[in-house]
Amino acid sequence: DLNGGADSVSGTNDVTLQPTAAATTVGVAGEAGTLQLTTADVAALADGFANIYIGRADATSAMTIGAVTVGDPVTFRSPQAGGSITVNGQITAVDNATVTFDTPTLNLNSDVVTAGLTVTITGDLVLTANTTIDTTDAGGSPAGATITFGGTLAGRNMPQLLWAETEETTGLQAPGPAGLAAVLTETLKDGKTVTNAQTLTVEATGGTFDLSF
């Protein structure tokens, strides 16, 4: 635990909060996990770190995240086979914070909001609730930023979608099985549909995607 209170830990290099073993589960902001990182622990990190890493680079376990606010670029990571991250509360990134989820599977049950900076999902995205990825800070940073999806997308009543090539534009078309374009249009409500792709990078004109299932 970081018991010094808000902004009590400062630095300008990278900071890593991680368990001692790759298979140890992590709970952030009150969620389940053997290693507990509370909202107070995260708040103890003063603004100014180059990067915040939560989780191990060799992690094979589950991480579960509740509602939390971060002020520097943050990477939540459980990137090895067997690893997963579940988001159960809104992640709010302020100041210069970008958000990266480095994991084979991201279960997104709540929103992700940044103040005009990027969101990156390296692996597969599974929706179990309607969620929003908003890089405009609810309009406070209207230009938004790039949102990158690195794997497949799956959700209730929705086929598994495989994104096969990088796209960096709007107005994309979704050929393929009947109904696929309609599913994608409903899924990415910013007016964008996508081809079958491995990695989808969208320079969002409004910076907000509503992901529905």
Short mmCIF file of C-alpha atoms in Angstrom, two decimals:
data_model
loop_
_atom_site.label_atom_id
_atom_site.label_comp_id
_atom_site.label_asym_id
_atom_site.label_seq_id
_atom_site.Cartn_x
_atom_site.Cartn_y
_atom_site.Cartn_z
CA ASP A 1 0.00 0.00 0.00
CA LEU A 2 0.99 3.60 -0.67
CA ASN A 3 -0.08 5.20 2.58
CA GLY A 4 1.32 8.71 2.21
CA GLY A 5 -1.85 10.19 0.78
CA ALA A 6 -2.67 11.81 -2.55
CA ASP A 7 0.34 12.92 -4.65
CA SER A 8 2.78 11.57 -2.06
CA VAL A 9 4.84 9.55 -4.56
CA SER A 10 6.53 11.59 -7.27
CA GLY A 11 8.98 11.06 -10.09
CA THR A 12 9.68 11.71 -13.76
CA ASN A 13 10.59 8.21 -14.97
CA ASP A 14 8.40 5.12 -15.30
CA VAL A 15 6.65 3.66 -12.26
CA THR A 16 5.41 0.07 -12.05
CA LEU A 17 2.86 -1.39 -9.65
CA GLN A 18 2.92 -5.18 -9.94
CA PRO A 19 2.71 -8.44 -8.00
CA THR A 20 5.77 -10.56 -7.30
CA ALA A 21 4.60 -13.46 -9.48
CA ALA A 22 3.22 -13.64 -13.02
CA ALA A 23 0.22 -15.78 -12.00
CA THR A 24 -0.96 -13.46 -9.21
CA THR A 25 -4.30 -11.79 -9.90
CA VAL A 26 -4.64 -8.02 -9.56
CA GLY A 27 -7.61 -5.99 -8.34
CA VAL A 28 -7.65 -2.25 -8.95
CA ALA A 29 -9.98 0.19 -7.19
CA GLY A 30 -11.80 -2.34 -5.03
CA GLU A 31 -12.16 -5.16 -7.53
CA ALA A 32 -11.22 -8.80 -6.89
CA GLY A 33 -7.56 -9.78 -6.94
CA THR A 34 -4.80 -11.12 -4.72
CA LEU A 35 -2.79 -7.93 -5.16
CA GLN A 36 -5.00 -5.01 -4.17
CA LEU A 37 -4.32 -1.58 -5.63
CA THR A 38 -6.81 0.82 -4.12
CA THR A 39 -7.98 4.13 -5.51
CA ALA A 40 -5.84 5.73 -2.79
CA ASP A 41 -2.78 3.83 -4.05
CA VAL A 42 -3.32 5.18 -7.57
CA ALA A 43 -4.07 8.69 -6.27
CA ALA A 44 -0.75 8.62 -4.38
CA LEU A 45 1.07 8.86 -7.72
CA ALA A 46 1.69 12.55 -8.31
CA ASP A 47 1.47 13.99 -11.80
CA GLY A 48 4.76 13.87 -13.68
CA PHE A 49 5.64 10.20 -14.29
CA ALA A 50 6.65 9.29 -17.83
CA ASN A 51 4.51 6.13 -17.72
CA ILE A 52 2.51 4.17 -15.16
CA TYR A 53 2.53 0.39 -15.59
CA ILE A 54 -0.02 -1.63 -13.62
CA GLY A 55 0.64 -5.35 -13.84
CA ARG A 56 3.64 -7.40 -14.95
CA ALA A 57 5.08 -7.66 -18.45
CA ASP A 58 5.02 -11.47 -18.03
CA ALA A 59 1.59 -11.66 -16.34
CA THR A 60 -0.60 -14.66 -17.11
CA SER A 61 -3.41 -13.82 -14.70
CA ALA A 62 -6.62 -11.84 -14.50
CA MET A 63 -6.76 -8.13 -13.69
CA THR A 64 -10.03 -6.48 -12.73
CA ILE A 65 -10.39 -2.70 -12.64
CA GLY A 66 -13.00 -0.55 -10.91
CA ALA A 67 -13.63 3.17 -11.29
CA VAL A 68 -10.31 4.98 -11.19
CA THR A 69 -8.70 8.24 -12.32
CA VAL A 70 -5.14 8.45 -13.67
CA GLY A 71 -3.06 11.53 -14.46
CA ASP A 72 -0.15 10.16 -16.48
CA PRO A 73 0.07 7.71 -19.42
CA VAL A 74 -1.06 4.36 -18.04
CA THR A 75 -0.71 0.80 -19.30
CA PHE A 76 -2.80 -1.91 -17.66
CA ARG A 77 -1.07 -5.14 -18.56
CA SER A 78 -1.56 -8.86 -18.36
CA PRO A 79 -0.17 -9.67 -21.79
CA GLN A 80 0.81 -13.32 -21.79
CA ALA A 81 -1.29 -16.38 -22.68
CA GLY A 82 -4.02 -16.80 -20.07
CA GLY A 83 -3.98 -13.13 -19.14
CA SER A 84 -7.08 -10.96 -19.23
CA ILE A 85 -8.31 -7.56 -18.08
CA THR A 86 -11.87 -6.74 -17.05
CA VAL A 87 -13.06 -3.15 -16.67
CA ASN A 88 -16.02 -2.83 -14.30
CA GLY A 89 -15.84 0.90 -13.56
CA GLN A 90 -15.11 4.00 -15.61
CA ILE A 91 -11.46 4.74 -16.27
CA THR A 92 -10.94 8.51 -16.41
CA ALA A 93 -7.63 9.76 -17.82
CA VAL A 94 -6.87 13.41 -17.08
CA ASP A 95 -4.01 15.77 -17.95
CA ASN A 96 -1.62 14.01 -20.35
CA ALA A 97 -2.80 10.46 -19.64
CA THR A 98 -3.21 8.01 -22.48
CA VAL A 99 -4.75 4.59 -21.76
CA THR A 100 -3.40 1.26 -23.04
CA PHE A 101 -4.77 -2.21 -22.32
CA ASP A 102 -2.03 -4.76 -23.07
CA THR A 103 -3.75 -8.12 -22.82
CA PRO A 104 -5.03 -10.96 -25.02
CA THR A 105 -8.62 -10.28 -23.89
CA LEU A 106 -10.21 -7.06 -22.64
CA ASN A 107 -13.69 -7.45 -21.13
CA LEU A 108 -15.10 -3.93 -21.30
CA ASN A 109 -18.08 -3.43 -19.02
CA SER A 110 -17.68 0.30 -18.42
CA ASP A 111 -16.50 3.45 -20.14
CA VAL A 112 -13.03 4.82 -20.88
CA VAL A 113 -12.63 8.61 -21.03
CA THR A 114 -9.52 10.65 -21.90
CA ALA A 115 -8.90 14.38 -22.25
CA GLY A 116 -8.06 14.37 -25.95
CA LEU A 117 -5.50 11.55 -25.87
CA THR A 118 -5.28 8.05 -27.27
CA VAL A 119 -6.81 4.74 -26.20
CA THR A 120 -5.14 1.50 -27.33
CA ILE A 121 -6.46 -2.07 -26.99
CA THR A 122 -3.80 -4.55 -28.09
CA GLY A 123 -5.86 -7.75 -28.04
CA ASP A 124 -9.45 -8.95 -28.40
CA LEU A 125 -12.33 -6.83 -27.12
CA VAL A 126 -15.34 -8.52 -25.53
CA LEU A 127 -18.41 -6.42 -24.74
CA THR A 128 -20.76 -7.53 -21.98
CA ALA A 129 -22.45 -4.13 -21.69
CA ASN A 130 -22.96 -1.06 -23.85
CA THR A 131 -19.90 1.11 -23.34
CA THR A 132 -18.32 4.30 -24.63
CA ILE A 133 -14.70 5.03 -25.44
CA ASP A 134 -14.54 8.84 -25.34
CA THR A 135 -11.33 10.71 -26.11
CA THR A 136 -13.09 14.10 -26.04
CA ASP A 137 -13.62 14.27 -22.26
CA ALA A 138 -17.36 14.66 -22.85
CA GLY A 139 -16.68 17.53 -25.24
CA GLY A 140 -13.98 19.25 -23.21
CA SER A 141 -11.38 18.21 -25.80
CA PRO A 142 -13.54 18.20 -28.94
CA ALA A 143 -10.78 17.15 -31.37
CA GLY A 144 -10.52 13.75 -29.68
CA ALA A 145 -7.73 11.31 -30.45
CA THR A 146 -6.98 7.99 -32.11
CA ILE A 147 -8.60 4.84 -30.76
CA THR A 148 -6.79 1.63 -31.78
CA PHE A 149 -8.33 -1.85 -31.65
CA GLY A 150 -5.83 -4.68 -32.07
CA GLY A 151 -7.86 -7.87 -32.28
CA THR A 152 -11.36 -9.29 -32.64
CA LEU A 153 -14.61 -7.89 -31.29
CA ALA A 154 -17.32 -10.04 -29.77
CA GLY A 155 -20.50 -9.34 -27.86
CA ARG A 156 -23.90 -10.74 -27.05
CA ASN A 157 -26.07 -11.22 -30.16
CA MET A 158 -23.14 -10.19 -32.32
CA PRO A 159 -20.83 -12.38 -34.43
CA GLN A 160 -17.13 -12.51 -33.77
CA LEU A 161 -15.57 -9.86 -36.00
CA LEU A 162 -12.03 -10.16 -37.31
CA TRP A 163 -10.33 -6.91 -38.29
CA ALA A 164 -7.69 -7.69 -40.92
CA GLU A 165 -5.88 -4.54 -41.96
CA THR A 166 -5.02 -1.17 -40.58
CA GLU A 167 -7.41 1.64 -41.47
CA GLU A 168 -6.89 5.29 -40.63
CA THR A 169 -9.88 7.00 -42.18
CA THR A 170 -13.61 7.50 -41.85
CA GLY A 171 -16.44 6.17 -43.98
CA LEU A 172 -15.09 2.64 -44.12
CA GLN A 173 -17.18 -0.08 -45.70
CA ALA A 174 -17.83 -3.56 -44.34
CA PRO A 175 -18.20 -6.18 -47.05
CA GLY A 176 -18.85 -9.81 -46.24
CA PRO A 177 -21.74 -11.78 -44.77
CA ALA A 178 -25.21 -10.32 -44.99
CA GLY A 179 -25.88 -8.08 -42.04
CA LEU A 180 -22.24 -7.52 -41.17
CA ALA A 181 -22.29 -3.87 -42.25
CA ALA A 182 -25.43 -3.27 -40.20
CA VAL A 183 -23.86 -4.90 -37.15
CA LEU A 184 -20.75 -2.77 -37.47
CA THR A 185 -22.72 0.42 -38.05
CA GLU A 186 -24.67 -0.28 -34.87
CA THR A 187 -21.48 -1.18 -33.05
CA LEU A 188 -19.40 1.85 -34.04
CA LYS A 189 -21.95 4.62 -33.86
CA ASP A 190 -19.52 7.36 -34.84
CA GLY A 191 -20.65 6.68 -38.40
CA LYS A 192 -17.81 4.32 -39.20
CA THR A 193 -17.95 0.77 -40.46
CA VAL A 194 -14.87 -1.38 -40.94
CA THR A 195 -13.48 -4.02 -43.23
CA ASN A 196 -12.42 -7.41 -41.90
CA ALA A 197 -9.26 -6.34 -40.11
CA GLN A 198 -6.53 -7.42 -37.73
CA THR A 199 -5.85 -3.95 -36.41
CA LEU A 200 -8.27 -1.06 -36.73
CA THR A 201 -6.91 2.41 -36.10
CA VAL A 202 -9.44 5.19 -36.40
CA GLU A 203 -8.58 8.86 -36.22
CA ALA A 204 -11.93 9.68 -34.70
CA THR A 205 -13.36 12.96 -35.98
CA GLY A 206 -15.27 13.32 -32.75
CA GLY A 207 -13.14 11.01 -30.65
CA THR A 208 -16.11 9.07 -29.28
CA PHE A 209 -17.20 5.53 -30.07
CA ASP A 210 -20.34 4.03 -28.59
CA LEU A 211 -19.89 0.26 -28.49
CA SER A 212 -23.22 -1.53 -28.35
CA PHE A 213 -24.29 -5.16 -28.41
#
